[in-house]
Amino acid sequence: ETGVTQTPRHLVMGMTNKKSLKCEQHLGHNAMYWYKQSAKKPLELMFVYSLEERVENNSVPSRFSPECPNSSHLFLHLHTLQPEDSALYLCASSQDLSVTGMNTEAFFGQGTRLTVV
Amino acid sequence: AQKVTQAQTEISVVEKEDVTLDCVYETRDTTYYLFWYKQPPSGELVFLIRRNSFDEQNEISGRYSWNFQKSTSSFNFTITASQVVDSAVYFCALSEAQTLSGNTPLVFGKGTRLSVIA
């Protein structure tokens, strides 16, 4: 199994739908992230969870709702999205600084390609 | 505030040519980390290298080499004798020193799309 697994790989949803993206990491890390990658834009950090607590929310609209039930799993719940929310959503994990004392690299999943119609 | 600039949006080279991908960063911290990631068509970001701000030694790993120069705030990436499999989007990223939360997420540049033509 790869280190960080995201499901589904592709998702098409209507603006009134509710769906969830799932991320699972098998690396023993204790920090997990959601990034959004839109065309012609830098990777945008959305949420950070460290030791299962949300430590950062980068002004993300409330139609995106993250959940981190344990250190291995991260969800992104979606509801009433807009077409401009169509993007590649990437999950990543790393070892939290407070544990290792150094910035470790983040490992990424393959992403979920989301299309909102 | 931290910022990463990759001025080259797209580069095309012929196989076996050398190619350098530029990265310029901005940060107020004296302690920071720089990264390069590769994103092949499959989508996942593959970690290539991490460099901390106190280590300016250049690094070589096979056909890959990195040139870190604090004086110009640059962390450039060179691929020697490029191959078709090198075709991907390459991202440079910066992580500053520890915040109160103990976590410093990566800030990415916009990426450079490299196409290597056979």
PDB file of C-alpha atoms in Angstrom:
ATOM      1  CA  GLU A   1       0.000   0.000   0.000  1.00  0.00           C
ATOM      2  CA  THR A   2       1.150   3.524  -0.700  1.00  0.00           C
ATOM      3  CA  GLY A   3       1.840   5.811   2.256  1.00  0.00           C
ATOM      4  CA  VAL A   4      -1.124   8.132   1.758  1.00  0.00           C
ATOM      5  CA  THR A   5      -4.283   6.867   0.092  1.00  0.00           C
ATOM      6  CA  GLN A   6      -7.150   9.035  -1.087  1.00  0.00           C
ATOM      7  CA  THR A   7     -10.594   7.936  -2.185  1.00  0.00           C
ATOM      8  CA  PRO A   8     -12.335   8.419  -4.470  1.00  0.00           C
ATOM      9  CA  ARG A   9      -9.857   9.336  -7.194  1.00  0.00           C
ATOM     10  CA  HIS A  10     -12.544  11.106  -9.200  1.00  0.00           C
ATOM     11  CA  LEU A  11     -15.818  12.630  -8.088  1.00  0.00           C
ATOM     12  CA  VAL A  12     -18.535  14.466  -9.967  1.00  0.00           C
ATOM     13  CA  MET A  13     -21.214  16.073  -7.856  1.00  0.00           C
ATOM     14  CA  GLY A  14     -24.066  18.488  -8.242  1.00  0.00           C
ATOM     15  CA  MET A  15     -24.243  21.707  -6.321  1.00  0.00           C
ATOM     16  CA  THR A  16     -26.907  20.368  -3.983  1.00  0.00           C
ATOM     17  CA  ASN A  17     -25.137  17.087  -3.210  1.00  0.00           C
ATOM     18  CA  LYS A  18     -23.294  16.094  -0.058  1.00  0.00           C
ATOM     19  CA  LYS A  19     -20.176  13.985  -0.447  1.00  0.00           C
ATOM     20  CA  SER A  20     -17.023  13.190   1.499  1.00  0.00           C
ATOM     21  CA  LEU A  21     -13.406  12.771   0.525  1.00  0.00           C
ATOM     22  CA  LYS A  22     -11.354  10.282   2.481  1.00  0.00           C
ATOM     23  CA  CYS A  23      -7.663  10.185   3.235  1.00  0.00           C
ATOM     24  CA  GLU A  24      -5.745   7.472   5.056  1.00  0.00           C
ATOM     25  CA  GLN A  25      -2.064   7.432   5.918  1.00  0.00           C
ATOM     26  CA  HIS A  26      -0.010   4.379   6.868  1.00  0.00           C
ATOM     27  CA  LEU A  27       3.173   6.218   7.822  1.00  0.00           C
ATOM     28  CA  GLY A  28       2.621   6.716  11.540  1.00  0.00           C
ATOM     29  CA  HIS A  29       2.496  10.478  11.097  1.00  0.00           C
ATOM     30  CA  ASN A  30       0.578  12.710  13.467  1.00  0.00           C
ATOM     31  CA  ALA A  31      -0.171  15.697  11.239  1.00  0.00           C
ATOM     32  CA  MET A  32      -2.473  15.700   8.242  1.00  0.00           C
ATOM     33  CA  TYR A  33      -3.383  18.364   5.689  1.00  0.00           C
ATOM     34  CA  TRP A  34      -5.863  19.191   2.982  1.00  0.00           C
ATOM     35  CA  TYR A  35      -4.623  21.158  -0.033  1.00  0.00           C
ATOM     36  CA  LYS A  36      -6.565  22.428  -3.024  1.00  0.00           C
ATOM     37  CA  GLN A  37      -4.952  22.548  -6.442  1.00  0.00           C
ATOM     38  CA  SER A  38      -6.801  24.605  -9.035  1.00  0.00           C
ATOM     39  CA  ALA A  39      -5.687  25.248 -12.570  1.00  0.00           C
ATOM     40  CA  LYS A  40      -3.018  27.941 -12.808  1.00  0.00           C
ATOM     41  CA  LYS A  41      -2.956  28.551  -9.046  1.00  0.00           C
ATOM     42  CA  PRO A  42      -0.455  27.536  -6.400  1.00  0.00           C
ATOM     43  CA  LEU A  43      -1.329  24.698  -4.103  1.00  0.00           C
ATOM     44  CA  GLU A  44      -3.549  26.233  -1.441  1.00  0.00           C
ATOM     45  CA  LEU A  45      -3.451  24.956   2.107  1.00  0.00           C
ATOM     46  CA  MET A  46      -6.985  24.445   3.436  1.00  0.00           C
ATOM     47  CA  PHE A  47      -6.743  22.694   6.784  1.00  0.00           C
ATOM     48  CA  VAL A  48      -4.112  21.371   9.134  1.00  0.00           C
ATOM     49  CA  TYR A  49      -4.655  18.759  11.809  1.00  0.00           C
ATOM     50  CA  SER A  50      -1.929  18.084  14.319  1.00  0.00           C
ATOM     51  CA  LEU A  51      -2.373  15.351  16.896  1.00  0.00           C
ATOM     52  CA  GLU A  52      -6.002  15.086  15.718  1.00  0.00           C
ATOM     53  CA  GLU A  53      -6.788  18.705  16.515  1.00  0.00           C
ATOM     54  CA  ARG A  54      -7.403  21.348  13.897  1.00  0.00           C
ATOM     55  CA  VAL A  55      -4.608  23.900  14.189  1.00  0.00           C
ATOM     56  CA  GLU A  56      -5.155  25.876  11.053  1.00  0.00           C
ATOM     57  CA  ASN A  57      -8.086  26.825   8.866  1.00  0.00           C
ATOM     58  CA  ASN A  58      -7.012  29.015   5.997  1.00  0.00           C
ATOM     59  CA  SER A  59     -10.238  31.011   5.601  1.00  0.00           C
ATOM     60  CA  VAL A  60     -11.930  28.119   3.878  1.00  0.00           C
ATOM     61  CA  PRO A  61     -15.690  28.478   3.228  1.00  0.00           C
ATOM     62  CA  SER A  62     -17.946  26.536   5.565  1.00  0.00           C
ATOM     63  CA  ARG A  63     -19.191  24.366   2.699  1.00  0.00           C
ATOM     64  CA  PHE A  64     -15.935  22.462   3.296  1.00  0.00           C
ATOM     65  CA  SER A  65     -15.921  20.671   6.625  1.00  0.00           C
ATOM     66  CA  PRO A  66     -12.922  18.588   7.723  1.00  0.00           C
ATOM     67  CA  GLU A  67     -12.937  15.741  10.188  1.00  0.00           C
ATOM     68  CA  CYS A  68     -10.018  13.899  11.748  1.00  0.00           C
ATOM     69  CA  PRO A  69     -11.288  10.990  13.844  1.00  0.00           C
ATOM     70  CA  ASN A  70      -7.794   9.607  14.486  1.00  0.00           C
ATOM     71  CA  SER A  71      -4.228  10.217  13.433  1.00  0.00           C
ATOM     72  CA  SER A  72      -4.523   7.928  10.409  1.00  0.00           C
ATOM     73  CA  HIS A  73      -7.714   9.242   8.851  1.00  0.00           C
ATOM     74  CA  LEU A  74      -8.821  12.578   7.513  1.00  0.00           C
ATOM     75  CA  PHE A  75     -12.079  13.447   5.819  1.00  0.00           C
ATOM     76  CA  LEU A  76     -13.308  16.452   3.897  1.00  0.00           C
ATOM     77  CA  HIS A  77     -17.093  16.728   3.917  1.00  0.00           C
ATOM     78  CA  LEU A  78     -18.548  18.691   1.033  1.00  0.00           C
ATOM     79  CA  HIS A  79     -21.971  20.277   0.735  1.00  0.00           C
ATOM     80  CA  THR A  80     -23.580  22.857  -1.544  1.00  0.00           C
ATOM     81  CA  LEU A  81     -20.399  23.381  -3.489  1.00  0.00           C
ATOM     82  CA  GLN A  82     -19.944  25.814  -6.368  1.00  0.00           C
ATOM     83  CA  PRO A  83     -18.498  25.099  -9.820  1.00  0.00           C
ATOM     84  CA  GLU A  84     -15.392  27.114  -8.898  1.00  0.00           C
ATOM     85  CA  ASP A  85     -14.693  24.507  -6.213  1.00  0.00           C
ATOM     86  CA  SER A  86     -13.794  22.044  -8.966  1.00  0.00           C
ATOM     87  CA  ALA A  87     -10.146  21.153  -8.396  1.00  0.00           C
ATOM     88  CA  LEU A  88      -7.720  18.466  -7.355  1.00  0.00           C
ATOM     89  CA  TYR A  89      -7.871  17.971  -3.588  1.00  0.00           C
ATOM     90  CA  LEU A  90      -4.685  16.616  -2.115  1.00  0.00           C
ATOM     91  CA  CYS A  91      -4.200  15.108   1.288  1.00  0.00           C
ATOM     92  CA  ALA A  92      -0.794  15.013   2.947  1.00  0.00           C
ATOM     93  CA  SER A  93       0.739  13.843   6.185  1.00  0.00           C
ATOM     94  CA  SER A  94       3.915  14.557   8.091  1.00  0.00           C
ATOM     95  CA  GLN A  95       5.453  14.160  11.500  1.00  0.00           C
ATOM     96  CA  ASP A  96       4.575  17.103  13.713  1.00  0.00           C
ATOM     97  CA  LEU A  97       7.415  19.454  14.634  1.00  0.00           C
ATOM     98  CA  SER A  98       6.675  19.350  18.327  1.00  0.00           C
ATOM     99  CA  VAL A  99       7.538  15.664  18.293  1.00  0.00           C
ATOM    100  CA  THR A 100      10.545  15.586  16.023  1.00  0.00           C
ATOM    101  CA  GLY A 101      11.866  19.104  16.508  1.00  0.00           C
ATOM    102  CA  MET A 102      12.417  19.503  12.797  1.00  0.00           C
ATOM    103  CA  ASN A 103      10.436  20.207   9.682  1.00  0.00           C
ATOM    104  CA  THR A 104       9.866  16.869   8.051  1.00  0.00           C
ATOM    105  CA  GLU A 105       8.716  16.498   4.500  1.00  0.00           C
ATOM    106  CA  ALA A 106       5.051  15.953   3.792  1.00  0.00           C
ATOM    107  CA  PHE A 107       3.917  12.880   1.918  1.00  0.00           C
ATOM    108  CA  PHE A 108       1.020  13.317  -0.461  1.00  0.00           C
ATOM    109  CA  GLY A 109      -1.772  11.148  -1.754  1.00  0.00           C
ATOM    110  CA  GLN A 110      -2.732  11.002  -5.417  1.00  0.00           C
ATOM    111  CA  GLY A 111      -5.596  13.391  -4.894  1.00  0.00           C
ATOM    112  CA  THR A 112      -9.292  13.436  -5.656  1.00  0.00           C
ATOM    113  CA  ARG A 113     -10.258  15.167  -8.878  1.00  0.00           C
ATOM    114  CA  LEU A 114     -13.510  16.921  -8.014  1.00  0.00           C
ATOM    115  CA  THR A 115     -15.877  18.329 -10.600  1.00  0.00           C
ATOM    116  CA  VAL A 116     -18.895  20.326  -9.464  1.00  0.00           C
ATOM    117  CA  VAL A 117     -21.667  20.588 -12.039  1.00  0.00           C
TER     118      VAL A 117
ATOM    119  CA  ALA B   1       5.058  36.666   4.897  1.00  0.00           C
ATOM    120  CA  GLN B   2       6.440  33.682   3.106  1.00  0.00           C
ATOM    121  CA  LYS B   3       6.273  33.334  -0.656  1.00  0.00           C
ATOM    122  CA  VAL B   4       7.701  31.066  -3.317  1.00  0.00           C
ATOM    123  CA  THR B   5       8.072  32.164  -6.929  1.00  0.00           C
ATOM    124  CA  GLN B   6       8.644  29.832  -9.836  1.00  0.00           C
ATOM    125  CA  ALA B   7       8.855  32.187 -12.769  1.00  0.00           C
ATOM    126  CA  GLN B   8       8.979  29.473 -15.416  1.00  0.00           C
ATOM    127  CA  THR B   9       5.477  28.238 -16.101  1.00  0.00           C
ATOM    128  CA  GLU B  10       6.401  25.700 -18.770  1.00  0.00           C
ATOM    129  CA  ILE B  11       9.659  24.390 -20.160  1.00  0.00           C
ATOM    130  CA  SER B  12      10.201  22.035 -23.084  1.00  0.00           C
ATOM    131  CA  VAL B  13      13.501  20.330 -23.735  1.00  0.00           C
ATOM    132  CA  VAL B  14      14.717  17.566 -25.970  1.00  0.00           C
ATOM    133  CA  GLU B  15      15.783  14.354 -24.298  1.00  0.00           C
ATOM    134  CA  LYS B  16      19.372  14.347 -22.991  1.00  0.00           C
ATOM    135  CA  GLU B  17      19.441  18.110 -22.602  1.00  0.00           C
ATOM    136  CA  ASP B  18      20.139  19.626 -19.197  1.00  0.00           C
ATOM    137  CA  VAL B  19      17.424  21.805 -17.699  1.00  0.00           C
ATOM    138  CA  THR B  20      17.306  24.115 -14.682  1.00  0.00           C
ATOM    139  CA  LEU B  21      14.119  24.965 -12.846  1.00  0.00           C
ATOM    140  CA  ASP B  22      14.251  28.221 -10.935  1.00  0.00           C
ATOM    141  CA  CYS B  23      12.869  28.890  -7.463  1.00  0.00           C
ATOM    142  CA  VAL B  24      13.038  32.157  -5.544  1.00  0.00           C
ATOM    143  CA  TYR B  25      11.649  32.442  -2.038  1.00  0.00           C
ATOM    144  CA  GLU B  26      10.795  35.129   0.488  1.00  0.00           C
ATOM    145  CA  THR B  27      10.786  34.721   4.230  1.00  0.00           C
ATOM    146  CA  ARG B  28      11.493  36.806   7.318  1.00  0.00           C
ATOM    147  CA  ASP B  29      12.673  33.826   9.324  1.00  0.00           C
ATOM    148  CA  THR B  30      16.310  32.904   9.636  1.00  0.00           C
ATOM    149  CA  THR B  31      15.380  29.265  10.101  1.00  0.00           C
ATOM    150  CA  TYR B  32      13.400  27.701   7.315  1.00  0.00           C
ATOM    151  CA  TYR B  33      13.250  24.674   5.067  1.00  0.00           C
ATOM    152  CA  LEU B  34      13.062  24.389   1.322  1.00  0.00           C
ATOM    153  CA  PHE B  35      11.622  21.490  -0.635  1.00  0.00           C
ATOM    154  CA  TRP B  36      11.185  20.270  -4.166  1.00  0.00           C
ATOM    155  CA  TYR B  37       8.335  17.998  -5.192  1.00  0.00           C
ATOM    156  CA  LYS B  38       7.537  16.301  -8.477  1.00  0.00           C
ATOM    157  CA  GLN B  39       3.939  15.838  -9.625  1.00  0.00           C
ATOM    158  CA  PRO B  40       3.643  13.292 -12.425  1.00  0.00           C
ATOM    159  CA  PRO B  41       0.419  12.959 -14.423  1.00  0.00           C
ATOM    160  CA  SER B  42      -0.917  10.495 -11.842  1.00  0.00           C
ATOM    161  CA  GLY B  43      -1.367  13.407  -9.449  1.00  0.00           C
ATOM    162  CA  GLU B  44       0.503  12.647  -6.255  1.00  0.00           C
ATOM    163  CA  LEU B  45       3.340  14.896  -5.175  1.00  0.00           C
ATOM    164  CA  VAL B  46       6.588  13.002  -4.834  1.00  0.00           C
ATOM    165  CA  PHE B  47       9.124  14.374  -2.387  1.00  0.00           C
ATOM    166  CA  LEU B  48      12.554  15.015  -3.922  1.00  0.00           C
ATOM    167  CA  ILE B  49      14.620  16.994  -1.421  1.00  0.00           C
ATOM    168  CA  ARG B  50      14.551  18.997   1.813  1.00  0.00           C
ATOM    169  CA  ARG B  51      17.165  21.603   2.625  1.00  0.00           C
ATOM    170  CA  ASN B  52      17.427  23.654   5.814  1.00  0.00           C
ATOM    171  CA  SER B  53      18.492  27.282   5.799  1.00  0.00           C
ATOM    172  CA  PHE B  54      21.785  26.606   7.541  1.00  0.00           C
ATOM    173  CA  ASP B  55      23.029  24.153   4.972  1.00  0.00           C
ATOM    174  CA  GLU B  56      24.084  25.858   1.760  1.00  0.00           C
ATOM    175  CA  GLN B  57      25.963  22.935   0.353  1.00  0.00           C
ATOM    176  CA  ASN B  58      24.805  21.934  -3.075  1.00  0.00           C
ATOM    177  CA  GLU B  59      23.450  18.441  -3.384  1.00  0.00           C
ATOM    178  CA  ILE B  60      23.593  15.907  -6.152  1.00  0.00           C
ATOM    179  CA  SER B  61      21.453  12.810  -6.406  1.00  0.00           C
ATOM    180  CA  GLY B  62      21.978  10.930  -9.610  1.00  0.00           C
ATOM    181  CA  ARG B  63      20.885  13.184 -12.458  1.00  0.00           C
ATOM    182  CA  TYR B  64      19.345  15.674 -10.035  1.00  0.00           C
ATOM    183  CA  SER B  65      21.218  18.532  -8.406  1.00  0.00           C
ATOM    184  CA  TRP B  66      20.184  21.492  -6.324  1.00  0.00           C
ATOM    185  CA  ASN B  67      21.848  24.882  -5.935  1.00  0.00           C
ATOM    186  CA  PHE B  68      20.893  26.738  -2.745  1.00  0.00           C
ATOM    187  CA  GLN B  69      22.056  30.353  -2.541  1.00  0.00           C
ATOM    188  CA  LYS B  70      20.882  32.411   0.416  1.00  0.00           C
ATOM    189  CA  SER B  71      22.400  35.568  -1.043  1.00  0.00           C
ATOM    190  CA  THR B  72      19.873  35.491  -3.869  1.00  0.00           C
ATOM    191  CA  SER B  73      17.143  33.579  -1.974  1.00  0.00           C
ATOM    192  CA  SER B  74      17.164  30.923  -4.635  1.00  0.00           C
ATOM    193  CA  PHE B  75      16.945  27.149  -4.594  1.00  0.00           C
ATOM    194  CA  ASN B  76      17.306  26.017  -8.188  1.00  0.00           C
ATOM    195  CA  PHE B  77      16.913  22.462  -9.440  1.00  0.00           C
ATOM    196  CA  THR B  78      18.866  21.019 -12.361  1.00  0.00           C
ATOM    197  CA  ILE B  79      18.156  17.804 -14.204  1.00  0.00           C
ATOM    198  CA  THR B  80      21.113  16.537 -16.199  1.00  0.00           C
ATOM    199  CA  ALA B  81      20.602  14.457 -19.338  1.00  0.00           C
ATOM    200  CA  SER B  82      16.838  14.745 -19.104  1.00  0.00           C
ATOM    201  CA  GLN B  83      14.602  11.792 -19.910  1.00  0.00           C
ATOM    202  CA  VAL B  84      10.990  11.518 -21.009  1.00  0.00           C
ATOM    203  CA  VAL B  85      10.099  10.132 -17.566  1.00  0.00           C
ATOM    204  CA  ASP B  86      11.158  13.456 -16.076  1.00  0.00           C
ATOM    205  CA  SER B  87       8.110  15.083 -17.659  1.00  0.00           C
ATOM    206  CA  ALA B  88       6.013  16.386 -14.778  1.00  0.00           C
ATOM    207  CA  VAL B  89       5.127  19.496 -12.853  1.00  0.00           C
ATOM    208  CA  TYR B  90       7.791  20.439 -10.340  1.00  0.00           C
ATOM    209  CA  PHE B  91       6.981  22.425  -7.228  1.00  0.00           C
ATOM    210  CA  CYS B  92       9.283  24.331  -4.969  1.00  0.00           C
ATOM    211  CA  ALA B  93       8.043  24.847  -1.399  1.00  0.00           C
ATOM    212  CA  LEU B  94       9.015  26.670   1.779  1.00  0.00           C
ATOM    213  CA  SER B  95       8.337  25.939   5.423  1.00  0.00           C
ATOM    214  CA  GLU B  96       9.202  28.502   8.054  1.00  0.00           C
ATOM    215  CA  ALA B  97      10.298  27.997  11.632  1.00  0.00           C
ATOM    216  CA  GLN B  98       8.045  26.477  14.204  1.00  0.00           C
ATOM    217  CA  THR B  99       4.805  28.269  15.020  1.00  0.00           C
ATOM    218  CA  LEU B 100       3.054  28.123  18.372  1.00  0.00           C
ATOM    219  CA  SER B 101       1.137  25.123  17.157  1.00  0.00           C
ATOM    220  CA  GLY B 102       4.387  23.361  16.410  1.00  0.00           C
ATOM    221  CA  ASN B 103       3.368  22.874  12.833  1.00  0.00           C
ATOM    222  CA  THR B 104       4.540  24.711   9.743  1.00  0.00           C
ATOM    223  CA  PRO B 105       2.702  23.705   6.598  1.00  0.00           C
ATOM    224  CA  LEU B 106       4.371  24.049   3.260  1.00  0.00           C
ATOM    225  CA  VAL B 107       3.849  27.068   1.040  1.00  0.00           C
ATOM    226  CA  PHE B 108       4.180  26.134  -2.604  1.00  0.00           C
ATOM    227  CA  GLY B 109       5.161  27.961  -5.748  1.00  0.00           C
ATOM    228  CA  LYS B 110       2.903  27.725  -8.793  1.00  0.00           C
ATOM    229  CA  GLY B 111       4.974  24.961 -10.287  1.00  0.00           C
ATOM    230  CA  THR B 112       6.910  24.518 -13.517  1.00  0.00           C
ATOM    231  CA  ARG B 113       5.614  22.091 -16.111  1.00  0.00           C
ATOM    232  CA  LEU B 114       8.531  20.282 -17.697  1.00  0.00           C
ATOM    233  CA  SER B 115       8.044  18.443 -20.965  1.00  0.00           C
ATOM    234  CA  VAL B 116      10.884  16.270 -22.187  1.00  0.00           C
ATOM    235  CA  ILE B 117      10.531  15.351 -25.830  1.00  0.00           C
ATOM    236  CA  ALA B 118      12.050  12.167 -27.229  1.00  0.00           C
TER     237      ALA B 118
END
